[in-house]
Short mmCIF file of C-alpha atoms and ligand atoms in Angstrom, two decimals:
data_model
loop_
_atom_site.label_atom_id
_atom_site.label_comp_id
_atom_site.label_asym_id
_atom_site.label_seq_id
_atom_site.Cartn_x
_atom_site.Cartn_y
_atom_site.Cartn_z
CA MET A 23 157.29 54.91 70.07
CA GLN A 24 154.89 53.08 72.25
CA PHE A 25 154.81 49.32 72.21
CA GLU A 26 151.99 46.98 73.01
CA PRO A 27 152.75 43.61 74.66
CA VAL A 28 151.15 40.42 73.30
CA ILE A 29 151.15 37.41 75.47
CA GLY A 30 150.07 33.77 75.07
CA LEU A 31 150.38 31.08 77.62
CA GLU A 32 150.85 27.23 77.27
CA VAL A 33 149.83 25.39 80.32
CA HIS A 34 150.64 21.72 81.02
CA ALA A 35 148.40 20.10 83.59
CA GLN A 36 148.82 16.57 84.94
CA LEU A 37 145.52 14.69 84.97
CA LYS A 38 144.92 12.84 88.27
CA THR A 39 144.29 9.45 86.92
CA LYS A 40 145.35 6.41 89.12
CA THR A 41 147.33 4.90 86.23
CA LYS A 42 149.36 6.16 83.31
CA ILE A 43 148.07 7.24 79.84
CA PHE A 44 149.16 4.16 77.91
CA CYS A 45 149.89 1.53 80.44
CA GLY A 46 148.64 0.27 83.79
CA CYS A 47 151.54 1.70 85.94
CA SER A 48 150.68 3.77 89.04
CA THR A 49 150.97 7.61 88.79
CA LYS A 50 151.63 7.92 92.53
CA PHE A 51 154.01 10.62 93.31
CA GLY A 52 157.13 10.00 95.56
CA ASN A 53 157.50 6.19 95.11
CA PRO A 54 161.19 4.97 94.87
CA PRO A 55 162.65 5.75 91.42
CA ASN A 56 161.76 3.51 88.58
CA THR A 57 159.31 1.42 90.55
CA ASN A 58 156.20 2.78 88.68
CA THR A 59 157.40 1.44 85.38
CA CYS A 60 156.87 -1.35 82.88
CA PRO A 61 158.02 -2.26 79.30
CA VAL A 62 155.39 0.18 77.79
CA CYS A 63 156.46 3.30 79.66
CA THR A 64 160.22 2.53 79.64
CA GLY A 65 159.94 2.21 75.75
CA MET A 66 160.88 -1.35 75.15
CA PRO A 67 160.56 -2.49 71.51
CA GLY A 68 157.54 -4.38 70.51
CA VAL A 69 155.08 -3.06 73.18
CA LEU A 70 151.80 -1.53 72.34
CA PRO A 71 150.30 1.51 74.07
CA VAL A 72 146.56 1.24 75.25
CA LEU A 73 144.75 4.55 75.86
CA ASN A 74 143.47 5.21 79.41
CA ARG A 75 139.65 6.04 79.12
CA GLN A 76 139.69 7.99 82.38
CA ALA A 77 142.50 10.31 81.00
CA VAL A 78 140.19 11.09 78.03
CA THR A 79 137.17 11.69 80.34
CA PHE A 80 139.25 14.13 82.37
CA ALA A 81 140.56 15.90 79.20
CA ILE A 82 136.93 16.33 77.89
CA LYS A 83 135.82 17.60 81.28
CA ALA A 84 138.55 20.41 81.18
CA SER A 85 137.69 21.14 77.67
CA LEU A 86 133.86 21.54 78.37
CA ALA A 87 134.80 23.72 81.54
CA THR A 88 136.74 26.05 79.29
CA HIS A 89 133.97 26.28 76.67
CA CYS A 90 135.99 24.29 74.02
CA LYS A 91 134.47 22.44 71.06
CA ILE A 92 135.26 18.70 71.47
CA ASN A 93 136.64 17.11 68.33
CA LYS A 94 134.69 13.85 67.78
CA GLU A 95 137.71 12.40 66.09
CA SER A 96 141.20 13.26 67.31
CA ARG A 97 144.57 11.64 66.68
CA PHE A 98 147.79 10.83 68.57
CA ASP A 99 151.02 11.78 66.96
CA ARG A 100 154.70 11.11 67.69
CA LYS A 101 156.77 14.14 68.56
CA ASN A 102 160.41 12.97 67.94
CA TYR A 103 163.30 14.15 69.98
CA PHE A 104 166.21 12.72 71.85
CA TYR A 105 166.66 13.30 75.58
CA PRO A 106 167.74 10.85 78.26
CA ASP A 107 164.39 11.28 80.19
CA LEU A 108 162.49 10.03 77.11
CA PRO A 109 163.41 6.41 76.51
CA LYS A 110 161.25 5.96 73.44
CA GLY A 111 162.91 8.82 71.45
CA TYR A 112 159.51 10.22 70.87
CA GLN A 113 156.65 11.66 72.98
CA ILE A 114 153.10 10.65 72.19
CA SER A 115 151.09 13.80 71.83
CA GLN A 116 148.30 15.34 69.72
CA TYR A 117 149.30 17.62 66.90
CA ALA A 118 147.08 18.16 63.85
CA LEU A 119 143.85 16.97 65.42
CA PRO A 120 143.74 17.82 69.19
CA ILE A 121 140.83 16.63 71.49
CA ALA A 122 139.39 20.07 71.70
CA GLU A 123 139.68 23.58 70.18
CA HIS A 124 138.14 27.04 70.19
CA GLY A 125 137.42 27.80 73.87
CA PHE A 126 137.71 30.78 76.15
CA LEU A 127 137.78 31.87 79.64
CA GLU A 128 136.90 35.16 81.26
CA ILE A 129 139.08 37.30 83.43
CA ASP A 130 138.59 40.66 85.22
CA GLY A 131 140.03 43.68 83.42
CA ALA A 132 141.61 46.64 85.22
CA ALA A 133 138.45 48.78 84.78
CA SER A 134 136.11 46.21 86.43
CA ASP A 135 135.25 44.88 82.98
CA THR A 136 135.42 41.27 81.75
CA ILE A 137 137.93 40.19 79.21
CA LYS A 138 137.43 37.03 77.08
CA ILE A 139 140.73 35.12 76.51
CA GLY A 140 140.54 32.67 73.67
CA ILE A 141 141.83 29.10 74.15
CA THR A 142 143.23 27.79 70.85
CA ARG A 143 143.44 24.15 71.72
CA ILE A 144 143.66 21.47 74.33
CA HIS A 145 145.60 18.40 73.55
CA MET A 146 146.50 15.24 75.39
CA GLU A 147 150.10 13.93 75.78
CA GLU A 148 152.31 11.85 78.06
CA ASP A 149 154.82 13.32 80.46
CA ALA A 150 158.53 12.59 80.25
CA GLY A 151 160.73 11.18 82.98
CA LYS A 152 162.92 13.17 85.43
CA LEU A 153 166.76 13.56 85.44
CA ILE A 154 168.39 13.80 88.79
CA HIS A 155 171.84 15.40 88.65
CA ASP A 156 174.56 14.37 91.14
CA PRO A 157 177.41 16.71 90.50
CA ALA A 158 179.33 15.59 93.46
CA ARG A 159 179.80 12.25 91.92
CA ALA A 160 179.79 13.75 88.43
CA ARG A 161 176.82 11.63 87.29
CA SER A 162 173.17 11.94 86.31
CA MET A 163 170.38 9.46 87.06
CA VAL A 164 167.04 8.94 85.46
CA ASP A 165 163.71 8.33 87.20
CA LEU A 166 160.98 7.03 84.74
CA ASN A 167 158.17 7.12 87.22
CA ARG A 168 156.71 10.15 85.65
CA THR A 169 157.07 8.85 82.12
CA GLY A 170 153.68 8.27 80.58
CA VAL A 171 151.77 10.20 83.20
CA PRO A 172 148.82 11.87 81.37
CA LEU A 173 148.88 15.58 80.67
CA ILE A 174 146.73 18.09 78.89
CA GLU A 175 148.33 21.17 77.28
CA ILE A 176 146.01 24.14 77.23
CA VAL A 177 147.20 26.70 74.60
CA SER A 178 145.80 30.30 74.88
CA GLU A 179 145.32 32.66 71.91
CA PRO A 180 147.69 35.70 72.08
CA ASP A 181 144.97 37.72 73.61
CA LEU A 182 146.71 38.75 76.82
CA ARG A 183 148.28 42.25 77.05
CA THR A 184 149.66 42.78 80.57
CA SER A 185 151.42 40.54 83.10
CA ASP A 186 148.47 41.11 85.50
CA GLN A 187 146.01 39.74 82.72
CA ALA A 188 148.42 36.73 82.32
CA GLY A 189 148.32 36.19 86.08
CA ALA A 190 144.55 36.50 86.22
CA TYR A 191 144.17 34.03 83.28
CA LEU A 192 146.46 31.50 84.98
CA ARG A 193 144.72 31.82 88.34
CA LYS A 194 141.34 31.35 86.71
CA LEU A 195 142.46 28.31 84.78
CA HIS A 196 144.02 26.92 87.99
CA SER A 197 140.79 27.39 89.84
CA ILE A 198 138.63 25.80 87.11
CA LEU A 199 140.86 22.71 86.91
CA LYS A 200 140.60 22.40 90.74
CA TYR A 201 136.83 22.82 90.85
CA ILE A 202 136.30 20.13 88.21
CA ASP A 203 138.85 17.95 90.10
CA VAL A 204 140.86 16.63 87.13
CA CYS A 205 144.38 18.00 88.35
CA ASP A 206 146.05 18.58 91.70
CA CYS A 207 147.41 21.78 90.29
CA ASN A 208 150.42 21.97 92.54
CA MET A 209 152.77 24.39 90.74
CA GLU A 210 155.73 23.49 93.05
CA LYS A 211 155.32 19.79 92.39
CA GLY A 212 155.17 20.68 88.75
CA ASN A 213 151.78 19.22 87.97
CA PHE A 214 150.53 22.61 86.74
CA ARG A 215 153.21 24.20 84.62
CA CYS A 216 153.20 27.30 82.45
CA ASP A 217 155.32 28.52 79.57
CA ALA A 218 154.81 32.20 78.51
CA ASN A 219 155.21 33.65 75.02
CA ILE A 220 155.74 37.35 74.76
CA SER A 221 156.32 39.82 72.01
CA LEU A 222 155.86 43.47 71.57
CA ARG A 223 154.43 45.50 68.60
CA PRO A 224 154.16 49.19 67.84
CA LEU A 225 150.80 50.47 69.26
CA GLY A 226 148.18 50.24 66.46
CA GLN A 227 150.01 47.74 64.40
CA LYS A 228 148.24 44.61 63.53
CA GLU A 229 150.99 42.07 62.88
CA PHE A 230 152.66 40.43 65.88
CA GLY A 231 156.35 41.00 66.71
CA THR A 232 159.03 38.31 67.25
CA ARG A 233 158.35 36.50 70.48
CA ALA A 234 160.45 34.96 73.22
CA GLU A 235 159.20 31.96 75.14
CA LEU A 236 159.74 31.78 78.90
CA LYS A 237 160.07 28.52 80.71
CA ASN A 238 160.62 27.36 84.28
CA LEU A 239 157.82 29.46 85.77
CA ASN A 240 156.67 27.51 88.80
CA SER A 241 154.51 30.03 90.68
CA PHE A 242 151.98 32.71 89.78
CA LYS A 243 154.36 35.38 91.08
CA HIS A 244 157.22 34.09 88.93
CA VAL A 245 155.01 34.16 85.82
CA GLU A 246 153.92 37.75 86.48
CA LYS A 247 157.42 38.93 87.38
CA ALA A 248 159.00 37.17 84.42
CA ILE A 249 156.58 38.62 81.93
CA SER A 250 156.97 42.16 83.45
CA TYR A 251 160.80 41.76 83.09
CA GLU A 252 160.48 40.44 79.57
CA ILE A 253 158.25 43.38 78.51
CA GLU A 254 160.79 45.79 79.88
CA ARG A 255 163.70 43.96 78.28
CA GLN A 256 162.12 43.80 74.79
CA THR A 257 161.00 47.47 74.97
CA TYR A 258 164.60 48.33 75.67
CA VAL A 259 165.83 46.23 72.69
CA LEU A 260 163.45 47.73 70.33
CA GLU A 261 163.98 51.32 71.57
CA GLU A 262 167.64 50.77 70.98
CA GLY A 263 166.87 49.98 67.40
CA HIS A 264 167.67 46.27 67.72
CA ASN A 265 165.43 43.33 66.84
CA VAL A 266 164.02 40.80 69.45
CA ILE A 267 165.40 37.40 68.61
CA GLN A 268 163.15 34.39 68.63
CA GLU A 269 164.46 32.28 71.51
CA THR A 270 163.65 30.25 74.64
CA ARG A 271 164.48 31.94 77.87
CA LEU A 272 164.53 30.82 81.46
CA TRP A 273 163.51 32.74 84.51
CA ASP A 274 166.01 33.19 87.36
CA PRO A 275 164.03 33.71 90.45
CA VAL A 276 167.11 34.73 92.51
CA LYS A 277 168.40 37.33 90.16
CA ASN A 278 164.82 38.43 88.97
CA LYS A 279 165.76 38.24 85.39
CA THR A 280 165.24 36.07 82.36
CA PHE A 281 168.26 34.60 80.39
CA SER A 282 168.59 32.81 77.04
CA MET A 283 168.39 29.09 77.03
CA ARG A 284 168.45 28.37 73.32
CA GLY A 285 167.95 30.32 70.03
CA LYS A 286 165.80 29.45 67.05
CA GLU A 287 168.63 27.72 65.31
CA GLU A 288 168.75 25.20 68.14
CA ALA A 289 165.04 24.68 68.03
CA HIS A 290 163.82 21.14 67.46
CA ASP A 291 162.18 19.92 64.28
CA TYR A 292 159.98 17.33 65.89
CA ARG A 293 158.98 15.53 62.66
CA TYR A 294 155.48 14.78 63.84
CA PHE A 295 153.74 11.86 62.32
CA PRO A 296 150.62 9.91 63.35
CA ASP A 297 151.45 7.19 65.79
CA PRO A 298 150.76 3.95 63.98
CA ASP A 299 150.12 2.00 67.18
CA LEU A 300 147.12 4.05 68.14
CA VAL A 301 143.76 4.21 66.40
CA PRO A 302 141.96 7.53 66.06
CA LEU A 303 140.26 8.55 69.24
CA ILE A 304 136.51 8.56 68.60
CA VAL A 305 134.25 10.38 71.15
CA ASP A 306 130.57 10.04 70.76
CA ASP A 307 127.81 12.47 71.91
CA GLN A 308 126.75 10.17 74.72
CA TRP A 309 130.17 10.19 76.32
CA ILE A 310 130.27 14.03 76.07
CA LEU A 311 126.85 14.34 77.43
CA SER A 312 127.60 12.11 80.42
CA ILE A 313 130.62 14.14 81.31
CA GLU A 314 128.74 17.37 80.77
CA LYS A 315 126.16 16.19 83.41
CA GLN A 316 128.89 15.59 85.87
CA LEU A 317 130.33 19.09 85.63
CA PRO A 318 130.11 20.87 89.01
CA GLU A 319 129.14 24.46 89.48
CA LEU A 320 132.21 26.43 88.04
CA PRO A 321 133.82 29.52 89.65
CA ASP A 322 131.89 32.14 87.75
CA GLU A 323 128.49 30.49 88.52
CA LYS A 324 129.41 30.15 92.16
CA HIS A 325 130.42 33.73 92.33
CA SER A 326 127.07 34.85 90.97
CA ARG A 327 125.19 32.53 93.39
CA PHE A 328 127.24 33.81 96.50
CA MET A 329 126.40 37.41 95.53
CA LYS A 330 122.65 36.40 95.17
CA ASP A 331 122.29 33.88 98.00
CA TYR A 332 124.48 35.37 100.56
CA ASN A 333 124.08 39.03 99.57
CA LEU A 334 127.79 39.41 99.19
CA SER A 335 129.65 42.22 97.29
CA ASP A 336 131.22 41.31 94.01
CA TYR A 337 134.69 41.57 95.72
CA ASP A 338 133.81 39.31 98.65
CA ALA A 339 132.17 36.68 96.42
CA LYS A 340 135.34 36.68 94.23
CA VAL A 341 137.61 36.17 97.24
CA LEU A 342 135.48 33.33 98.60
CA THR A 343 135.10 31.54 95.26
CA ALA A 344 138.69 31.80 94.17
CA SER A 345 139.38 28.32 95.38
CA ILE A 346 136.92 25.45 95.76
CA GLU A 347 138.39 24.60 99.23
CA LEU A 348 137.60 28.13 100.50
CA ALA A 349 134.19 28.28 98.92
CA ASP A 350 133.18 25.00 100.52
CA PHE A 351 134.62 26.14 103.93
CA PHE A 352 132.63 29.41 103.73
CA GLU A 353 129.36 27.54 102.87
CA ALA A 354 129.81 25.13 105.70
CA VAL A 355 130.43 28.05 108.13
CA ALA A 356 127.56 30.36 106.74
CA GLY A 357 125.03 27.57 106.37
CA PRO A 358 123.53 27.54 109.93
CA LEU A 359 124.18 31.31 110.47
CA LYS A 360 121.73 34.07 109.91
CA ASP A 361 124.33 36.78 109.26
CA LYS A 362 126.05 35.67 106.05
CA LYS A 363 127.90 38.92 105.60
CA GLN A 364 129.28 38.68 109.13
CA ALA A 365 130.41 34.98 108.28
CA ALA A 366 132.06 36.16 105.15
CA ASN A 367 133.99 38.93 106.97
CA TRP A 368 135.27 36.57 109.67
CA VAL A 369 136.34 34.04 107.02
CA MET A 370 138.12 36.59 104.90
CA THR A 371 139.84 38.42 107.73
CA THR A 372 140.28 36.22 110.89
CA LEU A 373 140.52 32.82 109.21
CA LEU A 374 142.56 33.71 106.15
CA GLY A 375 144.69 36.06 108.32
CA MET A 376 145.57 33.05 110.56
CA LEU A 377 146.22 30.71 107.63
CA ASN A 378 148.41 33.38 106.04
CA SER A 379 150.40 33.97 109.15
CA LYS A 380 150.97 30.31 109.68
CA GLY A 381 151.68 29.77 106.03
CA ILE A 382 149.31 26.87 105.74
CA THR A 383 146.39 26.04 103.43
CA ILE A 384 142.63 25.96 104.34
CA LEU A 385 142.87 22.14 104.28
CA GLU A 386 145.33 22.30 107.10
CA SER A 387 143.38 24.72 109.21
CA PRO A 388 143.38 23.82 112.91
CA VAL A 389 139.99 25.37 113.08
CA THR A 390 137.20 23.36 111.21
CA ALA A 391 134.32 24.85 109.42
CA ILE A 392 131.95 23.43 111.95
CA ALA A 393 133.94 24.78 114.90
CA PHE A 394 134.16 28.23 113.24
CA SER A 395 130.55 28.21 112.65
CA LYS A 396 129.80 27.45 116.29
CA LEU A 397 131.94 30.32 117.30
CA LEU A 398 130.10 32.80 115.02
CA ALA A 399 126.78 31.41 116.31
CA LEU A 400 127.74 32.48 119.73
CA LEU A 401 128.60 35.90 118.47
CA GLU A 402 125.37 36.07 116.53
CA LYS A 403 123.22 35.15 119.57
CA GLU A 404 125.14 37.79 121.55
CA LYS A 405 126.43 35.31 124.01
CA ILE A 406 129.87 36.75 123.39
CA ASN A 407 131.08 40.00 121.90
CA ALA A 408 133.53 40.40 118.94
CA GLY A 409 136.56 40.96 121.13
CA ALA A 410 135.88 37.72 123.12
CA ALA A 411 135.26 35.94 119.86
CA LYS A 412 138.64 36.74 118.62
CA THR A 413 140.24 35.63 121.91
CA ILE A 414 138.31 32.32 121.66
CA PHE A 415 139.38 31.98 118.02
CA ASP A 416 143.09 32.26 118.97
CA GLU A 417 142.46 29.66 121.77
CA MET A 418 140.84 27.38 119.17
CA VAL A 419 143.78 27.62 116.89
CA ASP A 420 146.10 26.59 119.79
CA THR A 421 144.04 23.93 121.46
CA LYS A 422 141.35 22.97 118.83
CA LYS A 423 138.82 23.11 121.80
CA ASP A 424 135.16 23.59 121.35
CA PRO A 425 134.26 27.45 121.47
CA LYS A 426 131.63 26.82 124.17
CA ILE A 427 134.10 25.15 126.47
CA ILE A 428 136.54 27.97 126.01
CA VAL A 429 133.80 30.57 126.82
CA LYS A 430 133.21 28.64 130.15
CA GLU A 431 136.82 28.05 130.96
CA LYS A 432 137.85 31.66 130.39
CA ASN A 433 134.59 33.09 131.65
CA LEU A 434 134.11 35.19 128.57
CA GLU A 435 130.32 35.17 128.51
CA GLN A 436 129.20 38.57 127.44
CA VAL A 437 127.77 40.83 130.17
CA SER A 438 124.41 42.11 128.89
CA ASP A 439 122.70 42.55 132.24
CA LEU A 440 121.06 45.94 131.62
CA SER A 441 120.80 47.17 135.20
CA ALA A 442 124.36 45.98 136.14
CA LEU A 443 125.82 47.79 133.10
CA GLU A 444 123.75 50.95 133.74
CA THR A 445 125.23 51.10 137.30
CA MET A 446 128.69 50.66 135.82
CA VAL A 447 128.14 53.30 133.21
CA LYS A 448 126.93 55.83 135.81
CA THR A 449 129.91 55.11 138.10
CA ILE A 450 132.39 55.61 135.18
CA ILE A 451 130.77 58.93 134.25
CA ASN A 452 130.88 60.08 137.85
CA GLU A 453 134.45 58.96 138.25
CA ASN A 454 135.47 60.97 135.25
CA PRO A 455 133.73 64.35 135.43
CA GLU A 456 136.22 66.23 133.28
CA GLU A 457 135.87 63.78 130.28
CA ALA A 458 132.13 63.85 130.67
CA LEU A 459 132.05 67.57 130.60
CA ALA A 460 134.40 67.66 127.61
CA TYR A 461 132.19 65.14 125.79
CA ARG A 462 129.03 67.08 126.48
CA ASN A 463 130.88 70.13 125.07
CA GLY A 464 131.29 68.41 121.77
CA LYS A 465 134.56 66.34 122.16
CA THR A 466 132.71 63.21 120.85
CA ARG A 467 136.03 61.40 120.39
CA LEU A 468 135.87 60.71 124.04
CA PHE A 469 133.10 58.16 123.48
CA SER A 470 135.63 55.54 122.96
CA PHE A 471 137.38 56.47 126.19
CA PHE A 472 134.22 55.61 128.12
CA MET A 473 133.73 52.43 126.16
CA GLY A 474 137.29 51.50 126.92
CA GLN A 475 136.67 52.05 130.61
CA ILE A 476 133.59 49.86 130.68
CA MET A 477 135.43 47.13 128.75
CA LYS A 478 138.27 47.34 131.27
CA LYS A 479 135.89 46.90 134.13
CA THR A 480 134.23 43.77 132.51
CA ARG A 481 137.46 42.42 131.12
CA GLY A 482 136.12 43.01 127.61
CA LYS A 483 132.87 41.12 128.12
CA ALA A 484 130.35 43.96 128.03
CA ASP A 485 127.73 43.98 125.24
CA PRO A 486 128.95 46.84 123.17
CA LYS A 487 125.57 47.55 121.69
CA ILE A 488 124.01 47.97 125.22
CA VAL A 489 126.90 49.93 126.44
CA THR A 490 126.75 52.22 123.45
CA GLN A 491 123.05 53.00 124.17
CA LEU A 492 123.60 53.47 127.93
CA LEU A 493 126.49 55.76 127.32
CA LYS A 494 124.64 57.85 124.83
CA SER A 495 121.65 58.29 127.07
CA ASN A 496 123.63 58.89 130.21
CA LEU A 497 126.12 61.30 128.78
CA SER A 498 123.41 63.52 127.15
CA THR A 499 121.03 63.54 130.16
CA GLU A 500 122.59 66.73 131.68
CA PRO A 501 122.32 70.00 129.78
CA SER A 502 125.51 71.20 128.04
CA ILE A 503 127.50 73.44 130.37
CA GLU A 504 129.64 76.29 129.18
CA LYS A 505 133.28 75.81 129.84
CA LYS A 506 134.68 78.56 131.86
P1 ADP B 610 154.88 26.66 69.50
O1 ADP B 610 154.30 25.37 69.10
O2 ADP B 610 156.23 27.07 68.95
O3 ADP B 610 154.89 26.76 70.96
P2 ADP B 610 152.33 27.92 68.91
O4 ADP B 610 151.94 28.52 67.73
O5 ADP B 610 151.69 26.70 69.43
O6 ADP B 610 153.86 27.78 68.99
O7 ADP B 610 152.15 29.16 70.04
C1 ADP B 610 152.41 28.83 71.44
C2 ADP B 610 151.88 30.11 72.14
O8 ADP B 610 152.46 31.28 71.83
C3 ADP B 610 150.36 30.30 72.03
O9 ADP B 610 149.83 30.54 73.36
C4 ADP B 610 150.28 31.58 71.29
O10 ADP B 610 149.09 32.34 71.75
C5 ADP B 610 151.53 32.28 71.60
N1 ADP B 610 151.99 33.17 70.55
C6 ADP B 610 152.11 32.96 69.25
N2 ADP B 610 152.72 33.98 68.57
C7 ADP B 610 152.90 34.93 69.59
C8 ADP B 610 153.45 36.22 69.48
N3 ADP B 610 154.03 36.75 68.31
N4 ADP B 610 153.67 36.86 70.63
C9 ADP B 610 153.17 36.32 71.78
N5 ADP B 610 152.74 35.16 71.84
C10 ADP B 610 152.43 34.37 70.82
MG1 MG B 611 155.71 26.69 72.78
ZN1 ZN B 612 154.22 1.43 82.56
#
């Protein structure tokens, strides 16, 4: 029997407000433990939460960017459970009436089609604290700095069918939240976290099967790998005639497998009820409209514009708009240049290659967009050739020097003096009569041999376009001679 995977993702994104969701404490990461705290976020009796307006604005912005319908009235509820990182004994969240519902985002399918993935709801909630375990001294400590930091939870419809689609959905959502600047989206730091729900059903069946929920997925790769593993595991369970049990599983990135954390019988009954300390959240049209006006160009729109304005392929535009930082970098590079396609190629290969090999982000690039643009301007004006440009680029990475200075220092100015190059071409042909003969007899592969000789003579500085023309004309001036 063939099975079809059904996947739905729940994403928690930390909103980048300066202060917490219900008190004035700082949200700054990395401060000494328990210094960003007050009676409200440490859950003292008798305190009252006050909703942070900026957090609501960010939540609405994220909702609009994912095509959700904003609920003009939403509510905060108490989600009750006991855990040492939750001093109040409940988390303030939204349950029955979330801030937004019924959205979607679009991802690329395998057959260069577009797939719409539904977003069930987006709700606001507060984060919990952090436990720090110290097994050496057999103790655990709690840091409440994160307690009360604002989150949105974005719940997808069970519309995803493969781990690749899940990865694409997550990357798209990540990219959108970065574009609209409401979340730092650092998965390792945990301010963009994902739980994945997976079930299988016999192909053609309408009802969903029993699902497992995967937690502890802190990179895109882990999400994709864990889902693939889980699909394989559940297929095996079903093929063996057993049932998948509803449970929460964790991903072990070392062993590359999921393992059971808790079963359904241990699942919490949260006893949600409306928080009596908070009035319903009313959002009027004017507020929504003013946020809508602040929405920047989103990834899909930027992608279309890049194809149109810069004449880029669908693929190139996708690579360059995947992150807002890369898109901005590319636009700053390409802006002053004529050849946008060349700029795109250099950004995608040379620049991204360098970042990749150094393991750094574009924000940490030793070569700025302006410096990179200057380098490509020299190439465009044929002051240097592509080989020299690469040498200069490597030097810029090491020294951060201006490309023009490197050209002077290393004497890399392109040789485009026609008569000097023509003399050189003639000499090379005379010095290599056998190769010249073979070329003229059809061994055209030897063209690169001659080009190589000229580049050797000029230490790589000859204008390849001029040399190509000169070689072609000089190598074909004599009639073809029969080989004896
Ligand atoms: P919970 O509150 O227990 O996490 P929800 O109904 O809110 O449950 O669903 C959470 C996520 O699980 C959603 O993203 C949803 O799309 C997904 N989901 C629900 N049922 C299934 C299923 N049978 N298989 C896979 N995913 C599912
Ligand atoms: Mg869940
Ligand atoms: Zn506080």
